[in-house]
Every structure is written in C-alpha cells, then in structure tokens.
Amino acid sequence: HVQLVESGGGSVQAGGSLTLSCTVRGYASSVGWVRQAPGKEREVVGGITGGGAPRYADSVKGRVTISRDGVKNTLSLQMDNLQPEDTAMYFCAAGHWHSYGWLMQPDKYNYWGQGTQVTVS
C-alpha cells in the first residue's frame, strides 16, 4: 500500500513560481503529478517511471520540473512562469507498473494523494 501526502500549494500571480512536494510512504514504481481544474478532465502534468527521465505534458513543457528523491521518498513539482490556466487541484499519484507510455494516463495510477490547490491570478 502507498500513501501520498502533498504540500506546497497556494496562490500566486501570473508569471510566478511554486513548488509542490509529495511525501511517498511505501514503494511505487511510477509516480506523477495530475491536475484537475473545475469542469475539466484530469491531466497528467508529468511523471517518472523507475529510474527514467521525467515525461511532461506539452502544456507545461519548459515550465515545470519533476524530481524524485529516493532517499527522502519525496516527489517534487517545480512550476515556473505560472499562468491562470494552471489553476487546478494538483494530485500526487503513484502506480505499481513500469511504462513510459502509461505515465500520461491518469487512470493508470493506483494511488492518489488528497490534492493541493494551486491558484494563479
């Protein structure tokens, strides 16, 4: 069983930066960040499977960095140049699988955190 706890959300002005952190309790092969804005479908912001390089959504490429710390068991999401369209609830998610292709599919993740709100004005 995997438990995920996010922190670091908040409000920021357009063009600003924010870093989200997720504490991962238990082992998961793949981890990622998924966001959901009101009235919209879930969107995987990015994820990491095994020891591979992160994969990012086209909508955030060049503006976000995902990193995983295996010692501290944390997953971070550094977001820069935030825009109002980035406003959403951000969830940390994890899965017991190894698949670069599955990283960008929200329904493949087995475990979810409670979410943290990011608001950009």
Short mmCIF file of N, CA, C and O in Angstrom, two decimals:
data_model
loop_
_atom_site.label_atom_id
_atom_site.label_comp_id
_atom_site.label_asym_id
_atom_site.label_seq_id
_atom_site.Cartn_x
_atom_site.Cartn_y
_atom_site.Cartn_z
N HIS A 1 0.85 -1.19 0.00
CA HIS A 1 0.00 0.00 0.00
C HIS A 1 0.88 1.24 0.00
O HIS A 1 1.93 1.27 0.63
N VAL A 2 0.45 2.27 -0.72
CA VAL A 2 1.20 3.50 -0.84
C VAL A 2 0.35 4.67 -0.34
O VAL A 2 -0.82 4.78 -0.70
N GLN A 3 0.94 5.52 0.46
CA GLN A 3 0.27 6.73 0.92
C GLN A 3 1.01 7.94 0.39
O GLN A 3 2.25 7.98 0.40
N LEU A 4 0.25 8.92 -0.07
CA LEU A 4 0.83 10.11 -0.68
C LEU A 4 0.26 11.35 0.02
O LEU A 4 -0.96 11.47 0.18
N VAL A 5 1.15 12.26 0.39
CA VAL A 5 0.71 13.47 1.06
C VAL A 5 1.36 14.67 0.37
O VAL A 5 2.59 14.80 0.38
N GLU A 6 0.53 15.54 -0.21
CA GLU A 6 1.04 16.72 -0.92
C GLU A 6 1.13 17.92 0.02
O GLU A 6 0.39 18.02 1.01
N SER A 7 1.99 18.84 -0.37
CA SER A 7 2.07 20.12 0.32
C SER A 7 2.63 21.14 -0.66
O SER A 7 3.19 20.77 -1.70
N GLY A 8 2.46 22.41 -0.32
CA GLY A 8 3.09 23.46 -1.11
C GLY A 8 2.18 24.23 -2.03
O GLY A 8 2.64 25.15 -2.71
N GLY A 9 0.91 23.91 -2.07
CA GLY A 9 0.01 24.67 -2.94
C GLY A 9 -0.22 26.07 -2.39
O GLY A 9 0.23 26.41 -1.29
N GLY A 10 -0.92 26.87 -3.17
CA GLY A 10 -1.22 28.22 -2.72
C GLY A 10 -1.62 29.11 -3.87
O GLY A 10 -1.89 28.62 -4.97
N SER A 11 -1.62 30.40 -3.60
CA SER A 11 -1.98 31.39 -4.62
C SER A 11 -0.75 32.15 -5.07
O SER A 11 0.11 32.48 -4.25
N VAL A 12 -0.69 32.42 -6.35
CA VAL A 12 0.47 33.11 -6.91
C VAL A 12 0.00 33.95 -8.09
O VAL A 12 -0.99 33.62 -8.74
N GLN A 13 0.71 35.02 -8.36
CA GLN A 13 0.38 35.85 -9.51
C GLN A 13 0.97 35.25 -10.77
O GLN A 13 1.97 34.51 -10.73
N ALA A 14 0.35 35.57 -11.89
CA ALA A 14 0.83 35.08 -13.17
C ALA A 14 2.30 35.46 -13.36
O ALA A 14 2.72 36.57 -13.03
N GLY A 15 3.04 34.49 -13.84
CA GLY A 15 4.47 34.68 -14.02
C GLY A 15 5.30 34.21 -12.83
O GLY A 15 6.52 34.12 -12.91
N GLY A 16 4.62 33.89 -11.74
CA GLY A 16 5.31 33.46 -10.54
C GLY A 16 5.65 31.98 -10.55
O GLY A 16 5.38 31.26 -11.51
N SER A 17 6.24 31.55 -9.46
CA SER A 17 6.68 30.15 -9.33
C SER A 17 6.12 29.52 -8.07
O SER A 17 5.77 30.22 -7.11
N LEU A 18 6.06 28.21 -8.10
CA LEU A 18 5.55 27.45 -6.95
C LEU A 18 6.18 26.07 -6.99
O LEU A 18 6.38 25.51 -8.09
N THR A 19 6.47 25.54 -5.83
CA THR A 19 6.97 24.17 -5.76
C THR A 19 6.05 23.33 -4.90
O THR A 19 5.76 23.69 -3.75
N LEU A 20 5.59 22.23 -5.45
CA LEU A 20 4.77 21.28 -4.72
C LEU A 20 5.65 20.11 -4.30
O LEU A 20 6.57 19.73 -5.02
N SER A 21 5.34 19.55 -3.15
CA SER A 21 6.08 18.40 -2.68
C SER A 21 5.12 17.29 -2.29
O SER A 21 4.01 17.56 -1.81
N CYS A 22 5.53 16.07 -2.50
CA CYS A 22 4.72 14.91 -2.14
C CYS A 22 5.58 13.93 -1.36
O CYS A 22 6.66 13.52 -1.84
N THR A 23 5.13 13.57 -0.18
CA THR A 23 5.80 12.53 0.60
C THR A 23 5.19 11.19 0.22
O THR A 23 3.97 11.02 0.28
N VAL A 24 6.05 10.27 -0.18
CA VAL A 24 5.60 8.95 -0.64
C VAL A 24 5.92 7.92 0.43
O VAL A 24 7.10 7.64 0.71
N ARG A 25 4.91 7.36 1.03
CA ARG A 25 5.10 6.31 2.04
C ARG A 25 4.77 4.97 1.40
O ARG A 25 3.65 4.71 1.02
N GLY A 26 5.81 4.12 1.30
CA GLY A 26 5.65 2.87 0.58
C GLY A 26 6.32 3.00 -0.78
O GLY A 26 6.61 4.11 -1.23
N TYR A 27 6.54 1.87 -1.42
CA TYR A 27 7.25 1.92 -2.69
C TYR A 27 6.29 1.91 -3.87
O TYR A 27 5.31 1.16 -3.89
N ALA A 28 6.59 2.75 -4.84
CA ALA A 28 5.82 2.78 -6.08
C ALA A 28 6.79 2.90 -7.24
O ALA A 28 7.69 3.73 -7.20
N SER A 29 6.59 2.09 -8.26
CA SER A 29 7.49 2.12 -9.41
C SER A 29 7.39 3.44 -10.17
O SER A 29 8.37 3.97 -10.65
N SER A 30 6.17 3.92 -10.29
CA SER A 30 5.93 5.12 -11.06
C SER A 30 5.19 6.15 -10.22
O SER A 30 4.30 5.81 -9.45
N VAL A 31 5.59 7.39 -10.36
CA VAL A 31 4.96 8.48 -9.63
C VAL A 31 4.74 9.65 -10.58
O VAL A 31 5.48 9.82 -11.55
N GLY A 32 3.73 10.44 -10.27
CA GLY A 32 3.45 11.57 -11.15
C GLY A 32 2.59 12.61 -10.47
O GLY A 32 2.14 12.44 -9.34
N TRP A 33 2.42 13.70 -11.17
CA TRP A 33 1.55 14.79 -10.75
C TRP A 33 0.41 14.92 -11.75
O TRP A 33 0.64 15.00 -12.96
N VAL A 34 -0.80 14.96 -11.22
CA VAL A 34 -2.00 15.07 -12.04
C VAL A 34 -2.80 16.27 -11.55
O VAL A 34 -2.91 16.48 -10.35
N ARG A 35 -3.35 17.05 -12.46
CA ARG A 35 -4.14 18.20 -12.04
C ARG A 35 -5.54 18.13 -12.63
O ARG A 35 -5.77 17.48 -13.65
N GLN A 36 -6.43 18.78 -11.93
CA GLN A 36 -7.80 18.85 -12.42
C GLN A 36 -8.39 20.21 -12.10
O GLN A 36 -8.46 20.61 -10.94
N ALA A 37 -8.78 20.90 -13.14
CA ALA A 37 -9.43 22.20 -12.99
C ALA A 37 -10.94 21.98 -12.99
O ALA A 37 -11.43 20.99 -13.53
N PRO A 38 -11.69 22.90 -12.38
CA PRO A 38 -13.15 22.74 -12.34
C PRO A 38 -13.74 22.58 -13.73
O PRO A 38 -13.44 23.36 -14.64
N GLY A 39 -14.56 21.55 -13.88
CA GLY A 39 -15.22 21.33 -15.15
C GLY A 39 -14.35 20.72 -16.23
O GLY A 39 -14.79 20.55 -17.37
N LYS A 40 -13.12 20.37 -15.88
CA LYS A 40 -12.22 19.78 -16.88
C LYS A 40 -11.78 18.39 -16.46
O LYS A 40 -11.88 18.02 -15.29
N GLU A 41 -11.28 17.62 -17.42
CA GLU A 41 -10.79 16.29 -17.12
C GLU A 41 -9.41 16.37 -16.46
O GLU A 41 -8.70 17.36 -16.57
N ARG A 42 -9.08 15.29 -15.80
CA ARG A 42 -7.76 15.21 -15.19
C ARG A 42 -6.68 15.24 -16.28
O ARG A 42 -6.85 14.67 -17.35
N GLU A 43 -5.60 15.87 -15.95
CA GLU A 43 -4.47 15.97 -16.88
C GLU A 43 -3.20 15.62 -16.13
O GLU A 43 -2.91 16.22 -15.09
N VAL A 44 -2.43 14.68 -16.67
CA VAL A 44 -1.15 14.37 -16.06
C VAL A 44 -0.17 15.48 -16.43
O VAL A 44 0.07 15.73 -17.60
N VAL A 45 0.36 16.14 -15.43
CA VAL A 45 1.36 17.19 -15.65
C VAL A 45 2.69 16.55 -16.05
O VAL A 45 3.38 17.01 -16.94
N GLY A 46 3.03 15.47 -15.37
CA GLY A 46 4.25 14.76 -15.69
C GLY A 46 4.47 13.63 -14.71
O GLY A 46 3.79 13.54 -13.68
N GLY A 47 5.40 12.76 -15.02
CA GLY A 47 5.67 11.65 -14.15
C GLY A 47 7.01 11.01 -14.42
O GLY A 47 7.70 11.36 -15.39
N ILE A 48 7.37 10.09 -13.51
CA ILE A 48 8.63 9.37 -13.61
C ILE A 48 8.35 7.89 -13.39
O ILE A 48 7.61 7.52 -12.47
N THR A 49 8.92 7.03 -14.23
CA THR A 49 8.79 5.60 -14.02
C THR A 49 10.17 5.01 -13.84
O THR A 49 11.09 5.27 -14.63
N GLY A 50 10.34 4.23 -12.75
CA GLY A 50 11.65 3.66 -12.44
C GLY A 50 12.69 4.75 -12.31
O GLY A 50 12.45 5.79 -11.70
N GLY A 51 13.85 4.50 -12.89
CA GLY A 51 14.92 5.49 -12.84
C GLY A 51 15.01 6.31 -14.10
O GLY A 51 16.05 6.95 -14.35
N GLY A 52 13.95 6.34 -14.88
CA GLY A 52 13.98 7.04 -16.15
C GLY A 52 13.82 8.54 -16.02
O GLY A 52 13.60 9.07 -14.94
N ALA A 53 13.93 9.19 -17.15
CA ALA A 53 13.77 10.64 -17.19
C ALA A 53 12.29 11.00 -17.06
O ALA A 53 11.42 10.23 -17.47
N PRO A 54 11.99 12.16 -16.51
CA PRO A 54 10.59 12.56 -16.40
C PRO A 54 9.96 12.78 -17.77
O PRO A 54 10.64 13.11 -18.74
N ARG A 55 8.66 12.60 -17.80
CA ARG A 55 7.89 12.90 -19.00
C ARG A 55 6.89 13.98 -18.64
O ARG A 55 6.29 13.93 -17.56
N TYR A 56 6.72 14.96 -19.53
CA TYR A 56 5.87 16.10 -19.23
C TYR A 56 4.77 16.27 -20.26
O TYR A 56 4.93 15.92 -21.44
N ALA A 57 3.68 16.86 -19.83
CA ALA A 57 2.62 17.24 -20.77
C ALA A 57 3.11 18.39 -21.64
O ALA A 57 3.89 19.24 -21.17
N ASP A 58 2.65 18.43 -22.86
CA ASP A 58 3.05 19.52 -23.77
C ASP A 58 2.67 20.88 -23.21
O ASP A 58 3.36 21.88 -23.45
N SER A 59 1.58 20.92 -22.46
CA SER A 59 1.07 22.20 -21.95
C SER A 59 1.99 22.83 -20.91
O SER A 59 1.88 24.02 -20.62
N VAL A 60 2.90 22.04 -20.34
CA VAL A 60 3.77 22.57 -19.29
C VAL A 60 5.25 22.44 -19.60
O VAL A 60 6.09 22.91 -18.83
N LYS A 61 5.58 21.82 -20.72
CA LYS A 61 6.99 21.61 -21.05
C LYS A 61 7.75 22.93 -21.04
O LYS A 61 7.28 23.93 -21.58
N GLY A 62 8.92 22.89 -20.43
CA GLY A 62 9.75 24.08 -20.35
C GLY A 62 9.42 24.96 -19.16
O GLY A 62 10.17 25.89 -18.85
N ARG A 63 8.32 24.67 -18.48
CA ARG A 63 7.92 25.49 -17.33
C ARG A 63 7.93 24.70 -16.03
O ARG A 63 7.85 25.29 -14.95
N VAL A 64 7.98 23.39 -16.11
CA VAL A 64 7.93 22.59 -14.89
C VAL A 64 9.08 21.58 -14.87
O VAL A 64 9.58 21.16 -15.92
N THR A 65 9.44 21.20 -13.64
CA THR A 65 10.47 20.19 -13.43
C THR A 65 9.99 19.24 -12.35
O THR A 65 9.63 19.69 -11.26
N ILE A 66 10.01 17.96 -12.66
CA ILE A 66 9.65 16.94 -11.68
C ILE A 66 10.92 16.23 -11.24
O ILE A 66 11.74 15.85 -12.08
N SER A 67 11.05 16.04 -9.95
CA SER A 67 12.21 15.34 -9.44
C SER A 67 11.79 14.40 -8.32
O SER A 67 10.86 14.68 -7.57
N ARG A 68 12.50 13.30 -8.25
CA ARG A 68 12.20 12.28 -7.25
C ARG A 68 13.43 12.05 -6.40
O ARG A 68 14.53 11.85 -6.92
N ASP A 69 13.25 12.09 -5.09
CA ASP A 69 14.34 11.85 -4.15
C ASP A 69 14.09 10.50 -3.49
O ASP A 69 13.20 10.37 -2.65
N GLY A 70 14.89 9.50 -3.87
CA GLY A 70 14.70 8.16 -3.35
C GLY A 70 15.10 8.01 -1.89
O GLY A 70 14.63 7.09 -1.22
N VAL A 71 15.94 8.89 -1.41
CA VAL A 71 16.38 8.82 -0.02
C VAL A 71 15.31 9.42 0.89
O VAL A 71 14.93 8.84 1.91
N LYS A 72 14.81 10.60 0.49
CA LYS A 72 13.79 11.26 1.30
C LYS A 72 12.38 10.76 1.00
O LYS A 72 11.43 11.12 1.68
N ASN A 73 12.26 9.95 -0.08
CA ASN A 73 10.95 9.46 -0.52
C ASN A 73 9.99 10.61 -0.80
O ASN A 73 8.85 10.64 -0.28
N THR A 74 10.46 11.53 -1.58
CA THR A 74 9.62 12.67 -1.96
C THR A 74 9.59 12.84 -3.47
O THR A 74 10.51 12.42 -4.18
N LEU A 75 8.53 13.46 -3.93
CA LEU A 75 8.37 13.81 -5.34
C LEU A 75 8.05 15.29 -5.40
O LEU A 75 7.13 15.74 -4.70
N SER A 76 8.82 16.03 -6.18
CA SER A 76 8.62 17.47 -6.24
C SER A 76 8.16 17.90 -7.61
O SER A 76 8.47 17.27 -8.62
N LEU A 77 7.42 19.01 -7.62
CA LEU A 77 6.99 19.62 -8.88
C LEU A 77 7.31 21.11 -8.79
O LEU A 77 6.66 21.84 -8.05
N GLN A 78 8.33 21.51 -9.52
CA GLN A 78 8.72 22.92 -9.58
C GLN A 78 8.02 23.53 -10.78
O GLN A 78 8.20 23.05 -11.90
N MET A 79 7.23 24.57 -10.54
CA MET A 79 6.49 25.21 -11.64
C MET A 79 6.90 26.67 -11.75
O MET A 79 6.85 27.41 -10.76
N ASP A 80 7.28 27.08 -12.93
CA ASP A 80 7.69 28.45 -13.19
C ASP A 80 6.78 29.08 -14.24
O ASP A 80 6.10 28.39 -14.98
N ASN A 81 6.81 30.41 -14.27
CA ASN A 81 6.01 31.15 -15.24
C ASN A 81 4.56 30.65 -15.24
O ASN A 81 3.98 30.36 -16.28
N LEU A 82 4.00 30.57 -14.05
CA LEU A 82 2.63 30.06 -13.93
C LEU A 82 1.64 31.01 -14.59
O LEU A 82 1.81 32.24 -14.55
N GLN A 83 0.60 30.42 -15.17
CA GLN A 83 -0.42 31.17 -15.86
C GLN A 83 -1.79 30.83 -15.28
O GLN A 83 -1.95 29.77 -14.65
N PRO A 84 -2.79 31.67 -15.47
CA PRO A 84 -4.12 31.39 -14.92
C PRO A 84 -4.66 30.02 -15.32
O PRO A 84 -5.37 29.38 -14.53
N GLU A 85 -4.30 29.54 -16.50
CA GLU A 85 -4.78 28.23 -16.94
C GLU A 85 -4.13 27.08 -16.17
O GLU A 85 -4.54 25.93 -16.33
N ASP A 86 -3.14 27.39 -15.35
CA ASP A 86 -2.54 26.37 -14.49
C ASP A 86 -3.32 26.19 -13.19
O ASP A 86 -3.01 25.29 -12.40
N THR A 87 -4.30 27.04 -12.96
CA THR A 87 -5.12 26.93 -11.77
C THR A 87 -5.85 25.59 -11.75
O THR A 87 -6.56 25.25 -12.70
N ALA A 88 -5.65 24.84 -10.68
CA ALA A 88 -6.25 23.50 -10.59
C ALA A 88 -5.93 22.90 -9.23
O ALA A 88 -5.09 23.43 -8.48
N MET A 89 -6.56 21.79 -8.95
CA MET A 89 -6.16 20.96 -7.82
C MET A 89 -5.09 20.02 -8.35
O MET A 89 -5.28 19.37 -9.39
N TYR A 90 -3.98 19.97 -7.65
CA TYR A 90 -2.86 19.13 -8.06
C TYR A 90 -2.75 17.93 -7.13
O TYR A 90 -2.72 18.07 -5.91
N PHE A 91 -2.69 16.75 -7.75
CA PHE A 91 -2.62 15.50 -7.01
C PHE A 91 -1.31 14.78 -7.29
O PHE A 91 -0.85 14.73 -8.44
N CYS A 92 -0.75 14.24 -6.25
CA CYS A 92 0.36 13.31 -6.39
C CYS A 92 -0.23 11.93 -6.61
O CYS A 92 -1.21 11.56 -5.94
N ALA A 93 0.32 11.17 -7.53
CA ALA A 93 -0.24 9.85 -7.85
C ALA A 93 0.89 8.84 -8.03
O ALA A 93 2.02 9.22 -8.38
N ALA A 94 0.58 7.58 -7.80
CA ALA A 94 1.60 6.54 -7.90
C ALA A 94 1.01 5.26 -8.47
O ALA A 94 -0.20 5.01 -8.37
N GLY A 95 1.88 4.47 -9.06
CA GLY A 95 1.42 3.22 -9.65
C GLY A 95 2.44 2.12 -9.55
O GLY A 95 3.66 2.39 -9.53
N HIS A 96 1.97 0.89 -9.49
CA HIS A 96 2.86 -0.27 -9.42
C HIS A 96 3.05 -0.84 -10.83
O HIS A 96 2.64 -1.97 -11.12
N TRP A 97 3.66 -0.05 -11.67
CA TRP A 97 3.94 -0.50 -13.02
C TRP A 97 5.12 0.29 -13.59
O TRP A 97 5.48 1.32 -13.05
N HIS A 98 5.73 -0.26 -14.66
CA HIS A 98 6.81 0.42 -15.35
C HIS A 98 6.37 0.61 -16.79
O HIS A 98 6.32 -0.34 -17.56
N SER A 99 6.00 1.81 -17.13
CA SER A 99 5.57 2.07 -18.51
C SER A 99 5.69 3.56 -18.81
O SER A 99 4.96 4.36 -18.24
N TYR A 100 6.57 3.91 -19.71
CA TYR A 100 6.72 5.31 -20.11
C TYR A 100 5.43 5.79 -20.76
O TYR A 100 5.02 6.93 -20.59
N GLY A 101 4.77 4.89 -21.48
CA GLY A 101 3.55 5.27 -22.17
C GLY A 101 2.39 5.52 -21.23
O GLY A 101 1.52 6.35 -21.49
N TRP A 102 2.36 4.83 -20.12
CA TRP A 102 1.26 4.96 -19.18
C TRP A 102 1.40 6.22 -18.30
O TRP A 102 0.43 6.63 -17.67
N LEU A 103 2.58 6.80 -18.25
CA LEU A 103 2.81 7.93 -17.36
C LEU A 103 1.79 9.05 -17.57
O LEU A 103 1.41 9.72 -16.63
N MET A 104 1.34 9.25 -18.81
CA MET A 104 0.48 10.38 -19.11
C MET A 104 -1.01 10.00 -19.10
O MET A 104 -1.85 10.78 -19.54
N GLN A 105 -1.33 8.82 -18.54
CA GLN A 105 -2.72 8.37 -18.46
C GLN A 105 -3.18 8.33 -17.01
O GLN A 105 -2.77 7.46 -16.25
N PRO A 106 -4.03 9.27 -16.61
CA PRO A 106 -4.43 9.36 -15.19
C PRO A 106 -5.05 8.08 -14.65
O PRO A 106 -4.85 7.74 -13.48
N ASP A 107 -5.79 7.36 -15.48
CA ASP A 107 -6.49 6.18 -14.99
C ASP A 107 -5.56 5.01 -14.70
O ASP A 107 -5.98 4.01 -14.11
N LYS A 108 -4.28 5.13 -15.04
CA LYS A 108 -3.32 4.05 -14.77
C LYS A 108 -2.74 4.12 -13.38
O LYS A 108 -2.18 3.16 -12.88
N TYR A 109 -2.91 5.25 -12.72
CA TYR A 109 -2.33 5.41 -11.38
C TYR A 109 -3.22 4.73 -10.34
O TYR A 109 -4.44 4.86 -10.36
N ASN A 110 -2.58 4.00 -9.43
CA ASN A 110 -3.30 3.21 -8.44
C ASN A 110 -3.57 3.96 -7.13
O ASN A 110 -4.51 3.64 -6.41
N TYR A 111 -2.71 4.91 -6.81
CA TYR A 111 -2.80 5.59 -5.53
C TYR A 111 -2.80 7.11 -5.75
O TYR A 111 -2.10 7.61 -6.62
N TRP A 112 -3.53 7.80 -4.87
CA TRP A 112 -3.67 9.25 -5.01
C TRP A 112 -3.56 9.94 -3.67
O TRP A 112 -4.01 9.42 -2.65
N GLY A 113 -2.96 11.12 -3.69
CA GLY A 113 -2.97 11.97 -2.50
C GLY A 113 -4.28 12.72 -2.42
O GLY A 113 -5.16 12.58 -3.27
N GLN A 114 -4.40 13.55 -1.40
CA GLN A 114 -5.65 14.29 -1.19
C GLN A 114 -5.74 15.54 -2.05
O GLN A 114 -6.80 16.12 -2.21
N GLY A 115 -4.64 15.95 -2.62
CA GLY A 115 -4.62 17.11 -3.50
C GLY A 115 -4.25 18.39 -2.79
O GLY A 115 -4.47 18.55 -1.59
N THR A 116 -3.69 19.32 -3.56
CA THR A 116 -3.36 20.64 -3.04
C THR A 116 -3.73 21.66 -4.13
O THR A 116 -3.47 21.44 -5.31
N GLN A 117 -4.36 22.74 -3.71
CA GLN A 117 -4.88 23.72 -4.65
C GLN A 117 -3.80 24.71 -5.08
O GLN A 117 -3.04 25.22 -4.24
N VAL A 118 -3.75 24.96 -6.38
CA VAL A 118 -2.89 25.99 -6.94
C VAL A 118 -3.79 26.98 -7.68
O VAL A 118 -4.56 26.59 -8.55
N THR A 119 -3.68 28.24 -7.29
CA THR A 119 -4.49 29.29 -7.91
C THR A 119 -3.57 30.36 -8.47
O THR A 119 -2.74 30.91 -7.73
N VAL A 120 -3.72 30.65 -9.74
CA VAL A 120 -2.89 31.66 -10.40
C VAL A 120 -3.80 32.78 -10.88
O VAL A 120 -4.76 32.55 -11.62
N SER A 121 -3.49 34.00 -10.45
CA SER A 121 -4.33 35.13 -10.84
C SER A 121 -3.54 36.19 -11.60
O SER A 121 -2.30 36.15 -11.59
#
